[in-house]
CSV table of C-alpha atoms in Angstrom, one decimal:
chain,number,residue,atom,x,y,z
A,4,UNK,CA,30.5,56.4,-87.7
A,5,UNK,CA,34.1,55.0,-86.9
A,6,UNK,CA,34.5,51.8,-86.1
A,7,UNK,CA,35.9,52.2,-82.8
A,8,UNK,CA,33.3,54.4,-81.7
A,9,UNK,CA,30.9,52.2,-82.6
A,10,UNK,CA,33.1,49.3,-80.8
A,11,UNK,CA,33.6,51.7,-77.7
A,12,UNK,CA,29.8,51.8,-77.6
A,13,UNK,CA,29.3,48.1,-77.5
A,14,UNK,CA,31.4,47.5,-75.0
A,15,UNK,CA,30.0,50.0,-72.6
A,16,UNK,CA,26.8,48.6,-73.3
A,17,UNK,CA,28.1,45.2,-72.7
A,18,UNK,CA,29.4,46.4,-69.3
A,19,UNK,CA,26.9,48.0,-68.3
A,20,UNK,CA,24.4,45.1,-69.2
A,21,UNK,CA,26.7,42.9,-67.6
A,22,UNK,CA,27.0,45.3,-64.5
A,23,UNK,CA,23.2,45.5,-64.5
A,24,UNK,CA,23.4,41.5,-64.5
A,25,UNK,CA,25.7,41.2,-61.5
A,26,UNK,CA,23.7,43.8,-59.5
A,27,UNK,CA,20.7,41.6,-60.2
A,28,UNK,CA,22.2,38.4,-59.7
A,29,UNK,CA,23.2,39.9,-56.3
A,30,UNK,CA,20.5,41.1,-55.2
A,31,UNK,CA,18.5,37.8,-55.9
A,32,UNK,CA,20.7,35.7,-53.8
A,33,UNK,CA,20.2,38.5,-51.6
A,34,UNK,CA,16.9,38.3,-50.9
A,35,UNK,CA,17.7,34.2,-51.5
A,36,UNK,CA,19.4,34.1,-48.4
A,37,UNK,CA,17.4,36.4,-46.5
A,38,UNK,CA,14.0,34.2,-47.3
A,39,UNK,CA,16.3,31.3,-46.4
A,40,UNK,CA,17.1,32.5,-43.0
A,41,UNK,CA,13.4,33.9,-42.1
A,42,UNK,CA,12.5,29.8,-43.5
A,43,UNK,CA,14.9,28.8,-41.2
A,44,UNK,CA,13.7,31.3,-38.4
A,45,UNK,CA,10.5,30.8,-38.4
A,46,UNK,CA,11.0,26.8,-38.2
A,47,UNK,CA,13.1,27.4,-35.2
A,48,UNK,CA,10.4,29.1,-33.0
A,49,UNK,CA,7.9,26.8,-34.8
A,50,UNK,CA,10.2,24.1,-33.1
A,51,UNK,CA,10.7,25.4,-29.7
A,52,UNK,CA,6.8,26.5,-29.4
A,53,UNK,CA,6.1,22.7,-30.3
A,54,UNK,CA,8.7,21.6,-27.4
A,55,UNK,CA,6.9,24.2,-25.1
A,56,UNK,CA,3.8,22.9,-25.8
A,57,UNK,CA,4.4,19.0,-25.3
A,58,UNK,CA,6.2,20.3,-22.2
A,59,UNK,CA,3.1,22.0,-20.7
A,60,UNK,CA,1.1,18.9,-22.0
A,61,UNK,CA,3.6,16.9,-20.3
A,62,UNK,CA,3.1,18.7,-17.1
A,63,UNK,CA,-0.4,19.1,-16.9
A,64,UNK,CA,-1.0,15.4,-17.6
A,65,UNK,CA,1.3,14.3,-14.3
A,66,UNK,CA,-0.4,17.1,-12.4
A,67,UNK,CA,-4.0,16.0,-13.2
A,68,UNK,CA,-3.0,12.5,-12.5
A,69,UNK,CA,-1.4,13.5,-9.2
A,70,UNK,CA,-4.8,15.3,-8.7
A,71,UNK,CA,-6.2,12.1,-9.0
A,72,UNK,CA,-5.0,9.8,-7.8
A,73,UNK,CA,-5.4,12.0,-4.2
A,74,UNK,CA,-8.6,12.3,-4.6
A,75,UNK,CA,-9.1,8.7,-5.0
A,76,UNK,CA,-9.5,6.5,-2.1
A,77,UNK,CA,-6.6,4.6,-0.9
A,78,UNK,CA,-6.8,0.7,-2.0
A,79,UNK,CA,-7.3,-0.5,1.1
A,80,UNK,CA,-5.4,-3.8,2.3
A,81,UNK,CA,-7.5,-5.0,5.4
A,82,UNK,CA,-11.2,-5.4,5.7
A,83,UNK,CA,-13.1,-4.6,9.3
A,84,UNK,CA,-15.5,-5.8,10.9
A,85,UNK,CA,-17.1,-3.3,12.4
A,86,UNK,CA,-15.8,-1.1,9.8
A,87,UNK,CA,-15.2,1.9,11.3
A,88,UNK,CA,-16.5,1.7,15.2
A,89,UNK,CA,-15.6,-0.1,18.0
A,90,UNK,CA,-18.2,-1.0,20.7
A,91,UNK,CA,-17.9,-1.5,24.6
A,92,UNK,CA,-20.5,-2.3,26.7
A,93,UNK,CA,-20.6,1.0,29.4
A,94,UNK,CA,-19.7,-0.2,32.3
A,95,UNK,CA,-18.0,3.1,34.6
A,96,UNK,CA,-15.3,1.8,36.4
A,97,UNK,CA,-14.7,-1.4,34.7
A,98,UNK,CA,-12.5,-2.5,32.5
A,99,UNK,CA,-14.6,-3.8,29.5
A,100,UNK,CA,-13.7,-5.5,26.1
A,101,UNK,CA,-14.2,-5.1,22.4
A,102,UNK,CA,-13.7,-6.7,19.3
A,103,UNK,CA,-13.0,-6.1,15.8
A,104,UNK,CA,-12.8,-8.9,12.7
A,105,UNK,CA,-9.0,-7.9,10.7
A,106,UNK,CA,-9.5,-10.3,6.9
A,107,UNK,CA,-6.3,-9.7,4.4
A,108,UNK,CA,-7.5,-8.9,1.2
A,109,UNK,CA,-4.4,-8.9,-0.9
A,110,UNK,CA,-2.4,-11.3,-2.5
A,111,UNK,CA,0.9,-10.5,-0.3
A,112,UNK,CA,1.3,-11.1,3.5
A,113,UNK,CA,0.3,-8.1,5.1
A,114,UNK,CA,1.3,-6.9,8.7
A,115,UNK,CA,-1.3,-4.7,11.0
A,116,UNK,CA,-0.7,-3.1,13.9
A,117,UNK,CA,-3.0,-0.9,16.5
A,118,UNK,CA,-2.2,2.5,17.7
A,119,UNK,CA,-4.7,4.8,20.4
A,120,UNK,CA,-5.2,8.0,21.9
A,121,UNK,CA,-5.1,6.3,25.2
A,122,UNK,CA,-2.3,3.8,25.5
A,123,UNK,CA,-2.6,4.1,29.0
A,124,UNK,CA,-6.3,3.0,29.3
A,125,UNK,CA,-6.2,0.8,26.5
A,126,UNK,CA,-4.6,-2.0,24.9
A,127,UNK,CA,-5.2,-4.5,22.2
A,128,UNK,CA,-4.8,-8.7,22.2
A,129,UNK,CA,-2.7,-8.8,19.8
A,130,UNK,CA,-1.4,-5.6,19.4
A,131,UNK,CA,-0.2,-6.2,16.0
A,132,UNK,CA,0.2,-9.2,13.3
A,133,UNK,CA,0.7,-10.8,10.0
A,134,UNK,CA,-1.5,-12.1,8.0
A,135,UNK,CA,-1.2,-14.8,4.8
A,136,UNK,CA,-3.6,-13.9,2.1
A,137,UNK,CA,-7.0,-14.2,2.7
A,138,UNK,CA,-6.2,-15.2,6.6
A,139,UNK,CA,-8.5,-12.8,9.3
A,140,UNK,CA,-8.5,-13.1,13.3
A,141,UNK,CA,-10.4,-11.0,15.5
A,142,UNK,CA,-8.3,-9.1,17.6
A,143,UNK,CA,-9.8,-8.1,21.2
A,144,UNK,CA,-9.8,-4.3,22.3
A,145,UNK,CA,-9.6,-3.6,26.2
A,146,UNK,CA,-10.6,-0.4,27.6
A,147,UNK,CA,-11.1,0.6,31.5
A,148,UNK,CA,-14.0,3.3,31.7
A,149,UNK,CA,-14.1,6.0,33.7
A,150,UNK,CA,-16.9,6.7,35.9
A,151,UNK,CA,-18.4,10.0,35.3
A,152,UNK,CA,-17.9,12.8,37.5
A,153,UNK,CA,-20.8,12.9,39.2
A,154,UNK,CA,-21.7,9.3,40.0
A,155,UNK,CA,-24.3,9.3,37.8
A,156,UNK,CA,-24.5,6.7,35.3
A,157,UNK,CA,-26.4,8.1,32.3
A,158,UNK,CA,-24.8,6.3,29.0
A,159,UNK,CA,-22.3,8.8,27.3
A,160,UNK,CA,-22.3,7.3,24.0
A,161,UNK,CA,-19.6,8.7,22.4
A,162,UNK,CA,-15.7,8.8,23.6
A,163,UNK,CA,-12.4,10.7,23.1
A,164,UNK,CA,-10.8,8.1,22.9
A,165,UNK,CA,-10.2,6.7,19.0
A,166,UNK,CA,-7.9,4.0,17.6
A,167,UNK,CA,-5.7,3.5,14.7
A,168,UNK,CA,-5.1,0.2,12.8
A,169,UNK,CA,-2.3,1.0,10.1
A,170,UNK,CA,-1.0,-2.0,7.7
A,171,UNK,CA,2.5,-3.0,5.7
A,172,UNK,CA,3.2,-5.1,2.7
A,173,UNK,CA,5.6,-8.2,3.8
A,174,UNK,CA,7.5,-10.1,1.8
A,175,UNK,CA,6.5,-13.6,3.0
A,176,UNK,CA,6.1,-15.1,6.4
A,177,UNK,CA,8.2,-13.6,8.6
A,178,UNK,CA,8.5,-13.1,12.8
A,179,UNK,CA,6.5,-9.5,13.2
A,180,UNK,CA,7.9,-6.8,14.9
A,181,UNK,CA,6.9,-3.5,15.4
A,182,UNK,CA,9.7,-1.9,14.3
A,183,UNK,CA,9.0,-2.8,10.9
A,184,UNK,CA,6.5,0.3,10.6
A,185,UNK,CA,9.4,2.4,11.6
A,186,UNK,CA,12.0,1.1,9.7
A,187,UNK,CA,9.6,1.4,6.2
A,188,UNK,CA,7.3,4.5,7.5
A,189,UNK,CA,7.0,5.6,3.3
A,190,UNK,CA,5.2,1.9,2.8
A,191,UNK,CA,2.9,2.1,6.2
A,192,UNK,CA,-1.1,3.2,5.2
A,193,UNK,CA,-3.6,4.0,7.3
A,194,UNK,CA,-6.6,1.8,7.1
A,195,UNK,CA,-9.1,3.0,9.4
A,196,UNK,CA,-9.8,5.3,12.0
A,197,UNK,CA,-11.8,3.7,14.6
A,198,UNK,CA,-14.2,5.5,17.0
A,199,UNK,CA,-15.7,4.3,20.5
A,200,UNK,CA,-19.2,3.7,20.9
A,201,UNK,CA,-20.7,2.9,24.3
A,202,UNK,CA,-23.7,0.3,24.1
A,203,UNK,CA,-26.0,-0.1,27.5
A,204,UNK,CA,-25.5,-3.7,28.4
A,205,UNK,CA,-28.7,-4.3,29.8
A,206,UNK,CA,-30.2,-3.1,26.5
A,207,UNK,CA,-30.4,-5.7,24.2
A,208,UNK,CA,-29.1,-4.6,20.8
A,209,UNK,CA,-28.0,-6.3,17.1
A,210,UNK,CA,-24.8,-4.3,18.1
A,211,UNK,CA,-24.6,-6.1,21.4
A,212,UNK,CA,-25.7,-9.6,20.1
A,213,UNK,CA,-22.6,-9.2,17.4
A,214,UNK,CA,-20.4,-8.1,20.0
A,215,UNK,CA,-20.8,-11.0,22.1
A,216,UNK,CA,-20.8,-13.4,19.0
A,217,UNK,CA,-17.3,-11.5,18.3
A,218,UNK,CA,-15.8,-11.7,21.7
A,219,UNK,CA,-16.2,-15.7,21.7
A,220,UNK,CA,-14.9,-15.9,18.5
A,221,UNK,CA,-11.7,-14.1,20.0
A,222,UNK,CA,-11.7,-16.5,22.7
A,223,UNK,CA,-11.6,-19.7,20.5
A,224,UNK,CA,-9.5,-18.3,18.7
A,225,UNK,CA,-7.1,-17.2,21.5
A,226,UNK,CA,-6.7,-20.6,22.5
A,227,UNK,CA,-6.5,-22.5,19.4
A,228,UNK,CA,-3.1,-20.2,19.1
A,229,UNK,CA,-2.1,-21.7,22.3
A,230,UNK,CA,-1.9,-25.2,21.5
A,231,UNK,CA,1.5,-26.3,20.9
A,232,UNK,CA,1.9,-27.4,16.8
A,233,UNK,CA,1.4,-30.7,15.6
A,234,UNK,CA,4.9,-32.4,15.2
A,235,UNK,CA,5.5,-35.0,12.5
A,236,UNK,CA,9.0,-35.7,13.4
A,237,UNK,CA,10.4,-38.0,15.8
A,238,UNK,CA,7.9,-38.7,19.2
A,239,UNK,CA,9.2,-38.5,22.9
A,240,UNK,CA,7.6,-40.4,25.3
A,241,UNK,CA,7.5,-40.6,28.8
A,242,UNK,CA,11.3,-40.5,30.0
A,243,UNK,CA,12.4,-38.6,27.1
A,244,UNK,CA,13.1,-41.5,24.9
A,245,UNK,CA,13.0,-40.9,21.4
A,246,UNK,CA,11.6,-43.5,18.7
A,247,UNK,CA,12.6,-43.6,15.1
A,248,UNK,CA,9.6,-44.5,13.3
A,249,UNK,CA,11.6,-46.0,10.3
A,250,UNK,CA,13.7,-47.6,12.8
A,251,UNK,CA,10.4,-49.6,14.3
A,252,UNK,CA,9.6,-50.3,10.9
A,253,UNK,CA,12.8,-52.1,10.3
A,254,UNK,CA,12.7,-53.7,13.6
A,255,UNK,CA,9.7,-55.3,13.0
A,256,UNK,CA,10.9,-56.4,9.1
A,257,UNK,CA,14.3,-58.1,10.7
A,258,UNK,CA,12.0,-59.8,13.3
A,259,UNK,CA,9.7,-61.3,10.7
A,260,UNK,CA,13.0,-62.2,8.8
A,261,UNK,CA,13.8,-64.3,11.8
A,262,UNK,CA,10.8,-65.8,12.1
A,263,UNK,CA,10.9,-66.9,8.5
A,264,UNK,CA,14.3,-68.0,9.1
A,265,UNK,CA,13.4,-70.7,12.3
A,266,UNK,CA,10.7,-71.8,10.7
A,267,UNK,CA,12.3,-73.4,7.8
């Protein structure tokens, strides 16, 4: 065989071995790059399922606490006493009087104030305070009755007529005012609805017995209020003269002084 036949034959051999290389070489970072990219792919959407999820988590969580946390009772701020009722002896015609035990319970001054159905029937002593932590009063409800229609005076127990006792944190002592509920409405809660009971007053009850106990407490309590403070400062006597306590102390030194002084 010629040599350059046999040469001619190598080389298409080597070209097409080295053809057959490339095509394979090819094809192998081919199907490289297209495993990369599904790799890649399928991270992706293993990603954004995993953000999905922690999202839905995310929102169920807030939406089963916000569930919650309505279903929850309020913390309330004020205890009462009666807790939910207030009781008037039934007297048709007359005005008659309640009362009602208001106790802070939390560790911030707290301001109350009364609301009714029937502000022009009805009005409360005092209408509205603050208390210091762990301070109460009892507050007096007023009510006029009306007689029933047909003169007769069988005891309706129950009334219309409710009331409302609402409450705000305070920051401190402070004057009240019952704008304040306005002015912060978002921080006002409700405590307690409060219903009317009648009691007969010639029927002796425990309800009755507590009542009265209550409405004396008011009263003592009412006028304790009204006594003018202590003062510590200076002291005006008769014709408005004011005496310096330190300066009757120094008086009294200089005079002694004196004394001393004459003596020797």
């Amino acid at each position: 065989m010629p040599f350059w036949q046999t040469s001619n034959g190598n080389g298409s051999a080597a070209s097409s071995s080295t053809t057959t290389t490339s095509s394979s070489s090819t094809s192998s970072s081919s199907m490289n790059s297209n495993n990369s990219n599904g790799n890649n792919g399928c991270q992706q959407n293993q990603s954004n399922q995993l953000g999905e999820t922690r999202s839905s988590l995310y929102y169920s969580t807030n939406a089963i606490s916000f569930v919650t946390k309505s279903l929850l009772p309020t913390r309330r701020r004020l205890r009462l006493d009666p807790p939910n009722r207030l009781f008037f002896p039934y007297e048709p015609g007359k005005q008659v009087r309640s009362a009602i035990g208001i106790k802070n319970t939390c560790k911030s001054h707290v301001a109350f104030k009364f609301q009714t159905t029937a502000p022009k029937s009805c009005y409360m002593r005092p209408p509205g305070a603050i208390l210091a932590p762990g301070e109460s009063l009892t507050a007096t409800v007023f009510k006029f009755v009306e007689p029933p229609e047909n003169n007769d005076r069988q005891l309706d127990q129950k009334s219309r007529v409710k009331f409302k006792i609402m409450s705000l944190k305070v920051k401190g002592e402070m004057e009240y005012v019952p704008e304040m509920f306005d002015e912060q409405k978002d921080q006002v809660a409700v405590e307690q609805i409060l219903r009317v009971i009648f009691l007969d007053p010639d029927c002796p009850s425990p309800a009755l017995e507590k009542l009265k106990r209550q409405l004396a407490e008011a009263e003592a309590e009412l006028e304790a209020r009204k006594k003018p403070p202590e003062d510590a400062g200076p002291r005006v006597v008769n014709e408005g003269l004011v005496i310096d306590e330190w300066k009757e102390r120094r008086e009294r030194y200089l005079a002694r002084q004196q004394v001393e002084v004459d003596s020797v």
